[in-house]
CSV table of N, CA and C and ligand atoms in Angstrom, one decimal:
chain,number,residue,atom,x,y,z
A,1,MET,N,-47.0,18.9,184.6
A,1,MET,CA,-46.5,19.3,183.2
A,1,MET,C,-46.3,18.1,182.4
A,2,HIS,N,-45.6,17.1,182.9
A,2,HIS,CA,-45.2,15.9,182.1
A,2,HIS,C,-46.5,15.1,181.7
A,3,GLN,N,-47.6,15.3,182.4
A,3,GLN,CA,-48.8,14.6,182.0
A,3,GLN,C,-49.3,14.9,180.6
A,4,SER,N,-49.0,16.1,180.1
A,4,SER,CA,-49.5,16.5,178.8
A,4,SER,C,-48.6,16.1,177.7
A,5,ARG,N,-47.5,15.5,178.1
A,5,ARG,CA,-46.5,15.2,177.0
A,5,ARG,C,-46.9,14.2,176.0
A,6,PRO,N,-47.6,13.1,176.4
A,6,PRO,CA,-48.0,12.1,175.4
A,6,PRO,C,-48.9,12.8,174.3
A,7,TRP,N,-49.7,13.7,174.7
A,7,TRP,CA,-50.6,14.4,173.7
A,7,TRP,C,-49.8,15.3,172.8
A,8,PHE,N,-48.8,15.9,173.4
A,8,PHE,CA,-47.9,16.7,172.6
A,8,PHE,C,-47.2,15.8,171.5
A,9,VAL,N,-46.7,14.7,171.9
A,9,VAL,CA,-46.1,13.7,171.0
A,9,VAL,C,-47.0,13.3,169.9
A,10,PHE,N,-48.3,13.0,170.3
A,10,PHE,CA,-49.3,12.6,169.4
A,10,PHE,C,-49.6,13.6,168.3
A,11,PHE,N,-49.7,14.9,168.8
A,11,PHE,CA,-50.0,15.9,167.8
A,11,PHE,C,-48.8,16.2,166.9
A,12,VAL,N,-47.6,16.1,167.4
A,12,VAL,CA,-46.4,16.2,166.5
A,12,VAL,C,-46.4,15.1,165.5
A,13,ALA,N,-46.8,13.9,165.9
A,13,ALA,CA,-46.8,12.8,164.9
A,13,ALA,C,-47.9,13.1,163.8
A,14,LEU,N,-49.0,13.6,164.2
A,14,LEU,CA,-50.0,13.9,163.3
A,14,LEU,C,-49.6,15.0,162.3
A,15,MET,N,-48.9,16.0,162.8
A,15,MET,CA,-48.4,17.1,161.9
A,15,MET,C,-47.4,16.5,160.9
A,16,TRP,N,-46.7,15.5,161.2
A,16,TRP,CA,-45.7,15.0,160.3
A,16,TRP,C,-46.3,14.0,159.4
A,17,GLY,N,-47.6,13.7,159.6
A,17,GLY,CA,-48.2,12.6,158.7
A,17,GLY,C,-47.6,11.3,159.0
A,18,VAL,N,-47.1,11.1,160.2
A,18,VAL,CA,-46.5,9.8,160.5
A,18,VAL,C,-47.4,9.0,161.4
A,19,VAL,N,-47.6,7.7,161.1
A,19,VAL,CA,-48.3,6.8,161.9
A,19,VAL,C,-47.3,5.7,162.3
A,20,ALA,N,-47.2,5.5,163.6
A,20,ALA,CA,-46.2,4.5,164.1
A,20,ALA,C,-46.8,3.5,165.0
A,21,SER,N,-46.3,2.2,164.9
A,21,SER,CA,-46.6,1.3,165.9
A,21,SER,C,-45.3,1.1,166.7
A,22,ALA,N,-45.2,0.1,167.5
A,22,ALA,CA,-44.0,-0.1,168.3
A,22,ALA,C,-42.7,0.0,167.5
A,23,GLN,N,-42.6,-0.8,166.4
A,23,GLN,CA,-41.4,-0.8,165.7
A,23,GLN,C,-41.4,-0.3,164.3
A,24,LEU,N,-42.6,0.0,163.8
A,24,LEU,CA,-42.7,0.4,162.4
A,24,LEU,C,-43.5,1.7,162.2
A,25,GLN,N,-43.0,2.5,161.3
A,25,GLN,CA,-43.7,3.7,161.0
A,25,GLN,C,-43.9,3.9,159.5
A,26,ALA,N,-45.0,4.5,159.2
A,26,ALA,CA,-45.4,4.8,157.8
A,26,ALA,C,-45.5,6.2,157.6
A,27,LYS,N,-45.0,6.7,156.5
A,27,LYS,CA,-45.0,8.2,156.2
A,27,LYS,C,-45.6,8.4,154.8
A,28,ASP,N,-46.3,9.5,154.6
A,28,ASP,CA,-46.7,9.9,153.3
A,28,ASP,C,-47.5,8.8,152.5
A,29,ALA,N,-48.4,8.1,153.3
A,29,ALA,CA,-49.1,7.0,152.7
A,29,ALA,C,-50.3,7.6,151.8
A,30,TRP,N,-50.5,7.0,150.7
A,30,TRP,CA,-51.7,7.4,149.9
A,30,TRP,C,-52.1,6.2,149.0
A,31,VAL,N,-53.4,6.2,148.7
A,31,VAL,CA,-53.9,5.1,147.8
A,31,VAL,C,-54.5,5.8,146.6
A,32,ARG,N,-54.3,5.2,145.4
A,32,ARG,CA,-54.8,5.9,144.2
A,32,ARG,C,-56.3,5.7,144.1
A,33,ALA,N,-57.0,6.8,143.8
A,33,ALA,CA,-58.4,6.8,143.7
A,33,ALA,C,-58.8,5.9,142.5
A,34,VAL,N,-60.0,5.4,142.6
A,34,VAL,CA,-60.5,4.6,141.5
A,34,VAL,C,-61.8,5.2,141.0
A,35,VAL,N,-62.3,4.7,139.8
A,35,VAL,CA,-63.6,5.1,139.3
A,35,VAL,C,-64.5,3.9,139.6
A,36,THR,N,-65.8,4.1,139.7
A,36,THR,CA,-66.7,3.1,140.0
A,36,THR,C,-66.6,1.9,139.0
A,37,GLY,N,-66.5,0.7,139.5
A,37,GLY,CA,-66.4,-0.5,138.7
A,37,GLY,C,-64.9,-0.9,138.6
A,38,GLN,N,-64.0,-0.1,138.9
A,38,GLN,CA,-62.6,-0.5,138.8
A,38,GLN,C,-62.3,-1.5,139.9
A,39,GLN,N,-61.5,-2.5,139.5
A,39,GLN,CA,-61.3,-3.7,140.4
A,39,GLN,C,-60.1,-3.6,141.3
A,40,GLY,N,-59.1,-2.8,140.8
A,40,GLY,CA,-57.8,-2.8,141.5
A,40,GLY,C,-57.2,-1.4,141.6
A,41,THR,N,-56.3,-1.3,142.6
A,41,THR,CA,-55.6,0.0,142.7
A,41,THR,C,-54.3,-0.3,143.6
A,42,GLY,N,-53.5,0.7,143.8
A,42,GLY,CA,-52.3,0.5,144.5
A,42,GLY,C,-52.2,1.5,145.7
A,43,ALA,N,-51.6,1.1,146.8
A,43,ALA,CA,-51.3,1.9,147.9
A,43,ALA,C,-49.8,2.1,148.1
A,44,PHE,N,-49.4,3.3,148.5
A,44,PHE,CA,-47.9,3.6,148.5
A,44,PHE,C,-47.6,4.4,149.8
A,45,MET,N,-46.4,4.2,150.2
A,45,MET,CA,-45.9,4.9,151.5
A,45,MET,C,-44.4,4.7,151.6
A,46,THR,N,-43.9,5.4,152.6
A,46,THR,CA,-42.5,5.1,153.0
A,46,THR,C,-42.5,4.5,154.4
A,47,LEU,N,-41.9,3.3,154.5
A,47,LEU,CA,-41.8,2.5,155.7
A,47,LEU,C,-40.5,2.6,156.3
A,48,GLN,N,-40.5,2.8,157.6
A,48,GLN,CA,-39.2,2.8,158.3
A,48,GLN,C,-39.4,2.0,159.7
A,49,ALA,N,-38.4,1.3,160.0
A,49,ALA,CA,-38.5,0.4,161.2
A,49,ALA,C,-37.3,0.8,162.2
A,50,SER,N,-37.6,0.6,163.5
A,50,SER,CA,-36.6,0.9,164.5
A,50,SER,C,-35.8,-0.3,164.8
A,51,GLU,N,-36.2,-1.5,164.2
A,51,GLU,CA,-35.4,-2.7,164.3
A,51,GLU,C,-35.6,-3.5,163.1
A,52,ASN,N,-34.7,-4.4,162.8
A,52,ASN,CA,-34.9,-5.2,161.6
A,52,ASN,C,-36.2,-6.0,161.7
A,53,LEU,N,-37.0,-5.9,160.6
A,53,LEU,CA,-38.3,-6.7,160.7
A,53,LEU,C,-38.7,-7.0,159.2
A,54,THR,N,-39.7,-7.8,159.2
A,54,THR,CA,-40.2,-8.3,157.9
A,54,THR,C,-41.7,-8.0,157.7
A,55,ILE,N,-42.0,-7.3,156.6
A,55,ILE,CA,-43.4,-7.1,156.3
A,55,ILE,C,-44.0,-8.4,155.7
A,56,THR,N,-45.0,-8.9,156.2
A,56,THR,CA,-45.5,-10.2,155.8
A,56,THR,C,-46.8,-10.1,155.0
A,57,ALA,N,-47.6,-9.1,155.2
A,57,ALA,CA,-48.9,-9.0,154.5
A,57,ALA,C,-49.5,-7.6,154.7
A,58,ALA,N,-50.5,-7.4,153.9
A,58,ALA,CA,-51.3,-6.2,154.0
A,58,ALA,C,-52.8,-6.6,153.9
A,59,SER,N,-53.7,-5.8,154.5
A,59,SER,CA,-55.1,-6.1,154.3
A,59,SER,C,-55.9,-4.9,154.5
A,60,SER,N,-57.1,-4.9,153.9
A,60,SER,CA,-58.1,-3.8,154.1
A,60,SER,C,-59.5,-4.3,154.0
A,61,PRO,N,-60.4,-3.8,154.8
A,61,PRO,CA,-61.8,-4.3,154.8
A,61,PRO,C,-62.4,-4.0,153.4
A,62,TRP,N,-61.8,-3.1,152.6
A,62,TRP,CA,-62.4,-2.6,151.4
A,62,TRP,C,-61.9,-3.4,150.2
A,63,ALA,N,-61.0,-4.3,150.4
A,63,ALA,CA,-60.4,-5.1,149.3
A,63,ALA,C,-60.4,-6.6,149.7
A,64,ALA,N,-61.0,-7.4,148.8
A,64,ALA,CA,-61.0,-8.9,149.2
A,64,ALA,C,-59.6,-9.4,149.1
A,65,VAL,N,-58.7,-8.8,148.3
A,65,VAL,CA,-57.4,-9.3,148.1
A,65,VAL,C,-56.4,-8.2,148.3
A,66,ALA,N,-55.4,-8.3,149.1
A,66,ALA,CA,-54.3,-7.3,149.2
A,66,ALA,C,-53.0,-8.1,149.1
A,67,GLN,N,-52.1,-7.6,148.3
A,67,GLN,CA,-50.8,-8.3,148.1
A,67,GLN,C,-49.7,-7.2,148.0
A,68,ILE,N,-48.5,-7.6,148.4
A,68,ILE,CA,-47.4,-6.8,148.2
A,68,ILE,C,-46.8,-7.1,146.9
A,69,HIS,N,-46.7,-6.1,146.0
A,69,HIS,CA,-46.2,-6.3,144.7
A,69,HIS,C,-44.9,-5.5,144.5
A,70,ASN,N,-44.2,-6.0,143.5
A,70,ASN,CA,-43.1,-5.2,143.0
A,70,ASN,C,-43.2,-5.0,141.5
A,71,MET,N,-42.8,-3.9,141.0
A,71,MET,CA,-42.7,-3.7,139.5
A,71,MET,C,-41.2,-3.5,139.2
A,72,ALA,N,-40.8,-4.1,138.2
A,72,ALA,CA,-39.4,-3.9,137.8
A,72,ALA,C,-39.3,-4.1,136.3
A,73,MET,N,-38.3,-3.4,135.7
A,73,MET,CA,-38.0,-3.6,134.2
A,73,MET,C,-37.4,-5.0,134.0
A,74,GLU,N,-37.9,-5.7,133.1
A,74,GLU,CA,-37.3,-7.0,132.6
A,74,GLU,C,-37.0,-6.7,131.2
A,75,GLY,N,-35.7,-6.4,130.8
A,75,GLY,CA,-35.5,-6.0,129.5
A,75,GLY,C,-36.2,-4.7,129.2
A,76,ASN,N,-37.1,-4.6,128.3
A,76,ASN,CA,-37.8,-3.4,128.0
A,76,ASN,C,-39.2,-3.5,128.5
A,77,VAL,N,-39.5,-4.5,129.2
A,77,VAL,CA,-40.9,-4.7,129.7
A,77,VAL,C,-41.0,-4.5,131.2
A,78,MET,N,-42.0,-3.7,131.6
A,78,MET,CA,-42.3,-3.5,133.0
A,78,MET,C,-43.1,-4.6,133.5
A,79,LYS,N,-42.6,-5.4,134.5
A,79,LYS,CA,-43.4,-6.5,135.0
A,79,LYS,C,-43.7,-6.3,136.4
A,80,MET,N,-44.9,-6.9,136.8
A,80,MET,CA,-45.3,-6.8,138.2
A,80,MET,C,-45.5,-8.2,138.8
A,81,ALA,N,-45.0,-8.4,140.0
A,81,ALA,CA,-45.1,-9.7,140.6
A,81,ALA,C,-45.3,-9.5,142.1
A,82,ALA,N,-46.1,-10.5,142.7
A,82,ALA,CA,-46.3,-10.5,144.1
A,82,ALA,C,-45.0,-11.0,144.8
A,83,VAL,N,-44.7,-10.3,145.9
A,83,VAL,CA,-43.6,-10.8,146.7
A,83,VAL,C,-44.1,-11.3,148.1
A,84,ASP,N,-43.5,-12.3,148.6
A,84,ASP,CA,-44.0,-12.9,149.9
A,84,ASP,C,-43.8,-12.0,151.1
A,85,SER,N,-42.7,-11.2,151.0
A,85,SER,CA,-42.4,-10.4,152.2
A,85,SER,C,-41.4,-9.3,151.8
A,86,LEU,N,-41.3,-8.3,152.6
A,86,LEU,CA,-40.4,-7.2,152.4
A,86,LEU,C,-39.5,-7.1,153.7
A,87,VAL,N,-38.2,-7.1,153.5
A,87,VAL,CA,-37.3,-7.0,154.7
A,87,VAL,C,-37.0,-5.6,154.9
A,88,LEU,N,-37.2,-5.1,156.1
A,88,LEU,CA,-36.8,-3.7,156.4
A,88,LEU,C,-35.6,-3.8,157.4
A,89,GLN,N,-34.5,-3.1,157.0
A,89,GLN,CA,-33.4,-3.0,157.9
A,89,GLN,C,-33.6,-1.8,158.8
A,90,SER,N,-33.2,-2.0,160.1
A,90,SER,CA,-33.4,-1.0,161.1
A,90,SER,C,-32.9,0.4,160.6
A,91,GLY,N,-33.8,1.4,160.6
A,91,GLY,CA,-33.4,2.8,160.3
A,91,GLY,C,-33.3,3.1,158.8
A,92,GLN,N,-33.5,2.1,158.0
A,92,GLN,CA,-33.4,2.4,156.5
A,92,GLN,C,-34.9,2.4,155.9
A,93,ALA,N,-35.2,3.6,155.4
A,93,ALA,CA,-36.5,3.8,154.8
A,93,ALA,C,-36.6,2.9,153.5
A,94,LEU,N,-37.8,2.3,153.4
A,94,LEU,CA,-38.2,1.6,152.2
A,94,LEU,C,-39.4,2.3,151.6
A,95,THR,N,-39.3,2.7,150.3
A,95,THR,CA,-40.4,3.5,149.7
A,95,THR,C,-41.2,2.6,148.8
A,96,LEU,N,-42.5,2.6,149.0
A,96,LEU,CA,-43.4,2.0,148.1
A,96,LEU,C,-44.0,3.1,147.3
A,97,LYS,N,-43.8,3.0,145.9
A,97,LYS,CA,-44.2,4.1,145.1
A,97,LYS,C,-44.6,3.6,143.7
A,98,PRO,N,-45.3,4.3,142.9
A,98,PRO,CA,-45.7,3.9,141.6
A,98,PRO,C,-44.4,3.5,140.8
A,99,GLY,N,-44.4,2.4,140.2
A,99,GLY,CA,-43.3,1.9,139.4
A,99,GLY,C,-42.4,1.0,140.2
A,100,GLY,N,-42.7,0.8,141.5
A,100,GLY,CA,-41.8,0.0,142.4
A,100,GLY,C,-42.7,-0.9,143.3
A,101,TYR,N,-42.3,-1.0,144.5
A,101,TYR,CA,-43.1,-1.8,145.4
A,101,TYR,C,-44.4,-1.0,145.7
A,102,HIS,N,-45.5,-1.8,145.9
A,102,HIS,CA,-46.7,-1.2,146.2
A,102,HIS,C,-47.6,-2.2,146.9
A,103,VAL,N,-48.6,-1.8,147.6
A,103,VAL,CA,-49.6,-2.7,148.1
A,103,VAL,C,-50.7,-2.7,147.1
A,104,MET,N,-50.9,-3.9,146.5
A,104,MET,CA,-51.9,-4.1,145.4
A,104,MET,C,-53.2,-4.5,146.1
A,105,LEU,N,-54.2,-3.7,145.8
A,105,LEU,CA,-55.6,-4.0,146.3
A,105,LEU,C,-56.5,-4.4,145.2
A,106,MET,N,-57.1,-5.6,145.4
A,106,MET,CA,-57.9,-6.2,144.3
A,106,MET,C,-59.2,-6.6,144.8
A,107,ASP,N,-60.1,-6.8,143.9
A,107,ASP,CA,-61.5,-7.2,144.2
A,107,ASP,C,-62.1,-6.2,145.2
A,108,LEU,N,-62.0,-4.9,144.8
A,108,LEU,CA,-62.5,-3.8,145.7
A,108,LEU,C,-64.0,-3.9,145.9
A,109,LYS,N,-64.3,-3.6,147.2
A,109,LYS,CA,-65.7,-3.6,147.6
A,109,LYS,C,-66.5,-2.5,147.0
A,110,GLU,N,-67.8,-2.7,146.8
A,110,GLU,CA,-68.6,-1.6,146.3
A,110,GLU,C,-68.6,-0.4,147.2
A,111,GLY,N,-68.4,0.8,146.7
A,111,GLY,CA,-68.3,2.0,147.5
A,111,GLY,C,-66.9,2.5,147.6
A,112,PHE,N,-66.0,1.7,147.2
A,112,PHE,CA,-64.5,2.1,147.3
A,112,PHE,C,-64.3,3.4,146.6
A,113,ALA,N,-64.9,3.6,145.5
A,113,ALA,CA,-64.7,4.8,144.7
A,113,ALA,C,-65.1,6.0,145.4
A,114,LYS,N,-65.9,5.9,146.4
A,114,LYS,CA,-66.4,7.1,147.2
A,114,LYS,C,-65.5,7.4,148.4
A,115,LEU,N,-64.6,6.5,148.7
A,115,LEU,CA,-63.8,6.7,149.9
A,115,LEU,C,-62.9,7.9,149.8
A,116,THR,N,-62.7,8.6,150.9
A,116,THR,CA,-61.6,9.6,151.0
A,116,THR,C,-60.5,9.1,151.9
A,117,GLN,N,-60.8,8.1,152.7
A,117,GLN,CA,-59.7,7.5,153.6
A,117,GLN,C,-59.9,6.0,153.5
A,118,LEU,N,-58.8,5.3,153.4
A,118,LEU,CA,-58.9,3.8,153.3
A,118,LEU,C,-58.2,3.2,154.6
A,119,PRO,N,-58.9,2.4,155.4
A,119,PRO,CA,-58.2,1.7,156.4
A,119,PRO,C,-57.3,0.6,155.8
A,120,LEU,N,-56.1,0.6,156.2
A,120,LEU,CA,-55.1,-0.4,155.7
A,120,LEU,C,-54.2,-0.9,156.8
A,121,THR,N,-54.1,-2.2,156.9
A,121,THR,CA,-53.3,-2.8,158.0
A,121,THR,C,-52.1,-3.5,157.4
A,122,ILE,N,-51.0,-3.2,157.9
A,122,ILE,CA,-49.7,-3.8,157.5
A,122,ILE,C,-49.3,-4.8,158.6
A,123,SER,N,-49.1,-6.0,158.2
A,123,SER,CA,-48.6,-7.0,159.2
A,123,SER,C,-47.1,-7.2,159.0
A,124,TYR,N,-46.5,-7.4,160.2
A,124,TYR,CA,-45.1,-7.6,160.1
A,124,TYR,C,-44.6,-8.5,161.3
A,125,LYS,N,-43.4,-9.0,161.1
A,125,LYS,CA,-42.8,-9.9,162.1
A,125,LYS,C,-41.5,-9.3,162.6
A,126,THR,N,-41.3,-9.2,163.9
A,126,THR,CA,-40.0,-8.7,164.4
A,126,THR,C,-38.9,-9.7,164.3
A,127,ALA,N,-37.7,-9.3,164.5
A,127,ALA,CA,-36.6,-10.3,164.5
A,127,ALA,C,-36.8,-11.4,165.5
A,128,SER,N,-37.4,-11.1,166.7
A,128,SER,CA,-37.7,-12.1,167.7
A,128,SER,C,-38.9,-13.0,167.3
A,129,GLY,N,-39.5,-12.7,166.2
A,129,GLY,CA,-40.6,-13.6,165.7
A,129,GLY,C,-42.0,-13.2,166.2
A,130,SER,N,-42.1,-12.1,166.8
A,130,SER,CA,-43.5,-11.7,167.3
A,130,SER,C,-44.2,-11.0,166.1
A,131,ALA,N,-45.5,-11.4,165.9
A,131,ALA,CA,-46.3,-10.8,164.9
A,131,ALA,C,-47.0,-9.6,165.3
A,132,GLN,N,-46.9,-8.5,164.5
A,132,GLN,CA,-47.4,-7.2,164.9
A,132,GLN,C,-48.2,-6.6,163.7
A,133,THR,N,-49.0,-5.6,164.0
A,133,THR,CA,-49.7,-4.9,162.9
A,133,THR,C,-49.6,-3.4,163.1
A,134,LEU,N,-49.7,-2.7,162.0
A,134,LEU,CA,-49.8,-1.3,162.0
A,134,LEU,C,-51.0,-0.9,161.1
A,135,THR,N,-52.0,-0.2,161.7
A,135,THR,CA,-53.2,0.1,160.9
A,135,THR,C,-53.2,1.6,160.6
A,136,LEU,N,-53.3,1.9,159.3
A,136,LEU,CA,-53.3,3.3,158.8
A,136,LEU,C,-54.6,3.7,158.3
A,137,GLN,N,-54.9,5.0,158.3
A,137,GLN,CA,-56.0,5.6,157.6
A,137,GLN,C,-55.3,6.3,156.4
A,138,VAL,N,-55.5,5.7,155.2
A,138,VAL,CA,-54.7,6.2,154.1
A,138,VAL,C,-55.6,7.1,153.2
A,139,PRO,N,-55.1,8.4,153.0
A,139,PRO,CA,-55.9,9.2,152.1
A,139,PRO,C,-56.0,8.7,150.7
A,140,VAL,N,-57.2,8.8,150.1
A,140,VAL,CA,-57.4,8.3,148.7
A,140,VAL,C,-57.2,9.5,147.8
A,141,LEU,N,-56.3,9.5,146.9
A,141,LEU,CA,-55.9,10.6,146.1
A,141,LEU,C,-55.8,10.2,144.6
A,142,ALA,N,-56.0,11.2,143.8
A,142,ALA,CA,-55.9,10.9,142.3
A,142,ALA,C,-54.4,10.8,141.9
A,143,ASN,N,-53.5,11.6,142.6
A,143,ASN,CA,-52.1,11.6,142.3
A,143,ASN,C,-51.3,11.6,143.6
A,144,ALA,N,-50.0,11.2,143.5
A,144,ALA,CA,-49.2,11.2,144.7
A,144,ALA,C,-49.1,12.6,145.3
A,145,PRO,N,-49.2,12.7,146.6
A,145,PRO,CA,-49.1,14.0,147.3
A,145,PRO,C,-47.7,14.6,147.0
A,146,SER,N,-47.6,15.9,147.0
A,146,SER,CA,-46.3,16.5,146.6
A,146,SER,C,-45.2,16.1,147.6
A,147,SER,N,-45.5,15.7,148.8
A,147,SER,CA,-44.5,15.3,149.8
A,147,SER,C,-44.0,13.9,149.5
A,148,ALA,N,-44.8,13.1,148.8
A,148,ALA,CA,-44.4,11.7,148.7
A,148,ALA,C,-43.5,11.5,147.5
A,149,PRO,N,-42.6,10.5,147.6
A,149,PRO,CA,-41.7,10.2,146.6
A,149,PRO,C,-42.4,9.7,145.3
A,150,ARG,N,-42.0,10.2,144.2
A,150,ARG,CA,-42.6,9.9,142.9
A,150,ARG,C,-41.9,8.8,142.2
A,151,SER,N,-42.6,8.3,141.2
A,151,SER,CA,-41.9,7.2,140.4
A,151,SER,C,-40.7,7.7,139.7
A,152,GLY,N,-39.7,6.9,139.5
A,152,GLY,CA,-38.5,7.3,138.9
A,152,GLY,C,-38.7,7.4,137.4
A,153,GLY,N,-39.1,8.6,136.9
A,153,GLY,CA,-39.2,8.8,135.5
A,153,GLY,C,-40.4,8.2,134.8
A,154,MET,N,-41.2,7.5,135.6
A,154,MET,CA,-42.4,6.9,134.9
A,154,MET,C,-43.6,7.6,135.3
A,155,ASP,N,-44.4,8.0,134.4
A,155,ASP,CA,-45.6,8.7,134.7
A,155,ASP,C,-46.5,7.7,135.5
A,156,PRO,N,-47.1,8.3,136.6
A,156,PRO,CA,-47.9,7.5,137.5
A,156,PRO,C,-49.1,6.8,136.7
A,157,LYS,N,-49.5,7.5,135.6
A,157,LYS,CA,-50.6,6.9,134.8
A,157,LYS,C,-50.3,5.6,134.3
A,158,ASP,N,-49.0,5.4,134.0
A,158,ASP,CA,-48.6,4.1,133.5
A,158,ASP,C,-49.0,2.9,134.4
A,159,HIS,N,-48.9,3.3,135.7
A,159,HIS,CA,-49.2,2.3,136.7
A,159,HIS,C,-50.7,1.9,136.7
A,160,SER,N,-51.6,2.8,136.6
A,160,SER,CA,-53.0,2.5,136.5
A,160,SER,C,-53.3,1.7,135.3
A,161,GLN,N,-52.6,2.1,134.2
A,161,GLN,CA,-52.8,1.3,133.0
A,161,GLN,C,-52.4,-0.1,133.1
A,162,HIS,N,-51.2,-0.3,133.8
A,162,HIS,CA,-50.8,-1.7,133.9
A,162,HIS,C,-51.7,-2.5,134.8
A,163,MET,N,-52.4,-1.8,135.7
A,163,MET,CA,-53.3,-2.5,136.6
A,163,MET,C,-54.6,-2.8,136.0
A,164,ALA,N,-54.9,-2.1,134.9
A,164,ALA,CA,-56.3,-2.2,134.4
A,164,ALA,C,-56.6,-3.7,134.0
A,165,PRO,N,-55.6,-4.4,133.4
A,165,PRO,CA,-56.0,-5.8,133.0
A,165,PRO,C,-56.1,-6.7,134.2
A,166,MET,N,-55.7,-6.3,135.4
A,166,MET,CA,-55.7,-7.2,136.6
A,166,MET,C,-57.0,-7.2,137.2
A,167,GLN,N,-57.9,-7.9,136.5
A,167,GLN,CA,-59.3,-8.0,137.1
A,167,GLN,C,-59.5,-9.4,137.5
A,168,HIS,N,-59.1,-9.7,138.7
A,168,HIS,CA,-59.2,-11.1,139.2
A,168,HIS,C,-60.6,-11.4,139.6
B,201,LIG,CU1,-49.4,-4.5,141.5
């Protein structure tokens, strides 16, 4: 009986839309769909860790450049900047969402516009210094799934507009 248990756990994890590595799990991940020719987009998710750790990088075979960005109001202006890392406290969820933290994908490869799932790898370092990765298959969607946290009062469209000039 106990032999079937790992499969049971696996299916429950699938049902919850949760993908987990040893210390890190990602929930409700999605990446904003692009039109052909568009150079950049954002990926969003809720991250939670079972121990204190630091997100150090993101990467995808479909984007030449992937960075962790934050958007914040500076006075009346919404500004976006790359951050070196994100610190996750054990048990505390950190939400990447339009208008806040996001994984910025740039120099998208040809064919990206046709993807329905994007492979995305999150790299992180545990408190003991060991480097780990979590690879996700992220659904490509026009808008945030209803289960995912939405931007705080900011129309998600504003985010794609702000990304439009970012053609590196
Ligand atoms: Cu960005």
